[in-house]
Amino acid sequence: MSKRETGGGEGVEVVANEPFSGQPLFHGAYSSGQYTYKIYYLKKKVPLFIRMLAPEEALQIHEKSWNAYPYSRTVYSNPFMKSNFHLVIESLHTNDAGTTENIHRLPAEQWRSTSVVHVDIVKDPVNPTDYQPEEDPSKVTSHKTGRGPFQGTRWWEKVQPVMTCYKLVTADFRWFGLQARVERHIHDFERRLFLKFHRQVVCWLDQWYGLTLDDIRKLEDDTQEALQRQIESGEVRGTVVT
């Protein structure tokens, strides 16, 4: 997905990709995995009203991510805004059909104020600029596994195996006059990305099913080199906001 979002001076630059250990991420668990540090250049990927107000150097996001599957934590920051911008996405994958409440174990008061948004990779409307027939789980079959297409209402109750990715998104944007609007945009944009990305993961199953960890690391190295070439040339690609 990063390669589809990178080009023409915009997109993703990979700064670090290395193992980590001895760092519990979630209630003392998931203490080892892979750490990545990326910089996103976003001038064409934020709303026009932000581009008009923000200096160009502010339109980049630094991403630090700790992937200790089935849990991961990703922290986004901006050097220009410093402590005035903070976005954290925590993901927990579990073998259920979305039936576990408060899986991130939030305190009762915080949980009461948390909005729960269900993302259905089959039935939810897709932004027209994002739609590709080959990325539609209602049309695609995995030849390696025989899974799909997924169709009908409450399709997740009719298939095995089934997995839910629970994501906790915490956004804090402190800029007088823009806070509520930008935080709302962040949540809407993340939902759009979650829908797009997880549709791709399912539809591209035959490309990654059966890969070893060494295979994955080789792909990551190749992708890092390709991203560097793309960001230095070509045209802007992927999810553009107007």
CSV table of C-alpha atoms in Angstrom, one decimal, residues 38-42 55-64 75-87:
chain,number,residue,atom,x,y,z
A,38,LYS,CA,8.6,6.3,8.7
A,39,ILE,CA,8.1,9.9,7.5
A,40,TYR,CA,4.9,10.7,5.5
A,41,TYR,CA,5.0,13.8,3.2
A,42,LEU,CA,1.4,14.9,2.9
A,55,PRO,CA,3.3,26.0,6.5
A,56,GLU,CA,4.7,23.4,4.1
A,57,GLU,CA,7.1,22.0,6.7
A,58,ALA,CA,4.1,21.2,8.9
A,59,LEU,CA,2.7,18.9,6.3
A,60,GLN,CA,4.7,15.8,7.3
A,61,ILE,CA,3.9,13.1,9.8
A,62,HIS,CA,6.4,11.0,11.6
A,63,GLU,CA,5.2,7.4,12.3
A,64,LYS,CA,6.8,5.2,14.9
A,75,VAL,CA,2.3,6.7,17.2
A,76,TYR,CA,2.1,9.7,14.9
A,77,SER,CA,3.7,13.1,15.6
A,78,ASN,CA,4.6,16.3,13.8
A,79,PRO,CA,7.8,18.2,14.5
A,80,PHE,CA,6.2,21.6,13.8
A,81,MET,CA,3.3,21.1,16.2
A,82,LYS,CA,5.3,19.2,18.8
A,83,SER,CA,3.0,18.3,21.8
A,84,ASN,CA,0.0,20.0,20.1
A,85,PHE,CA,-0.5,17.0,17.8
A,86,HIS,CA,-0.7,13.4,18.9
A,87,LEU,CA,-2.3,10.4,17.2
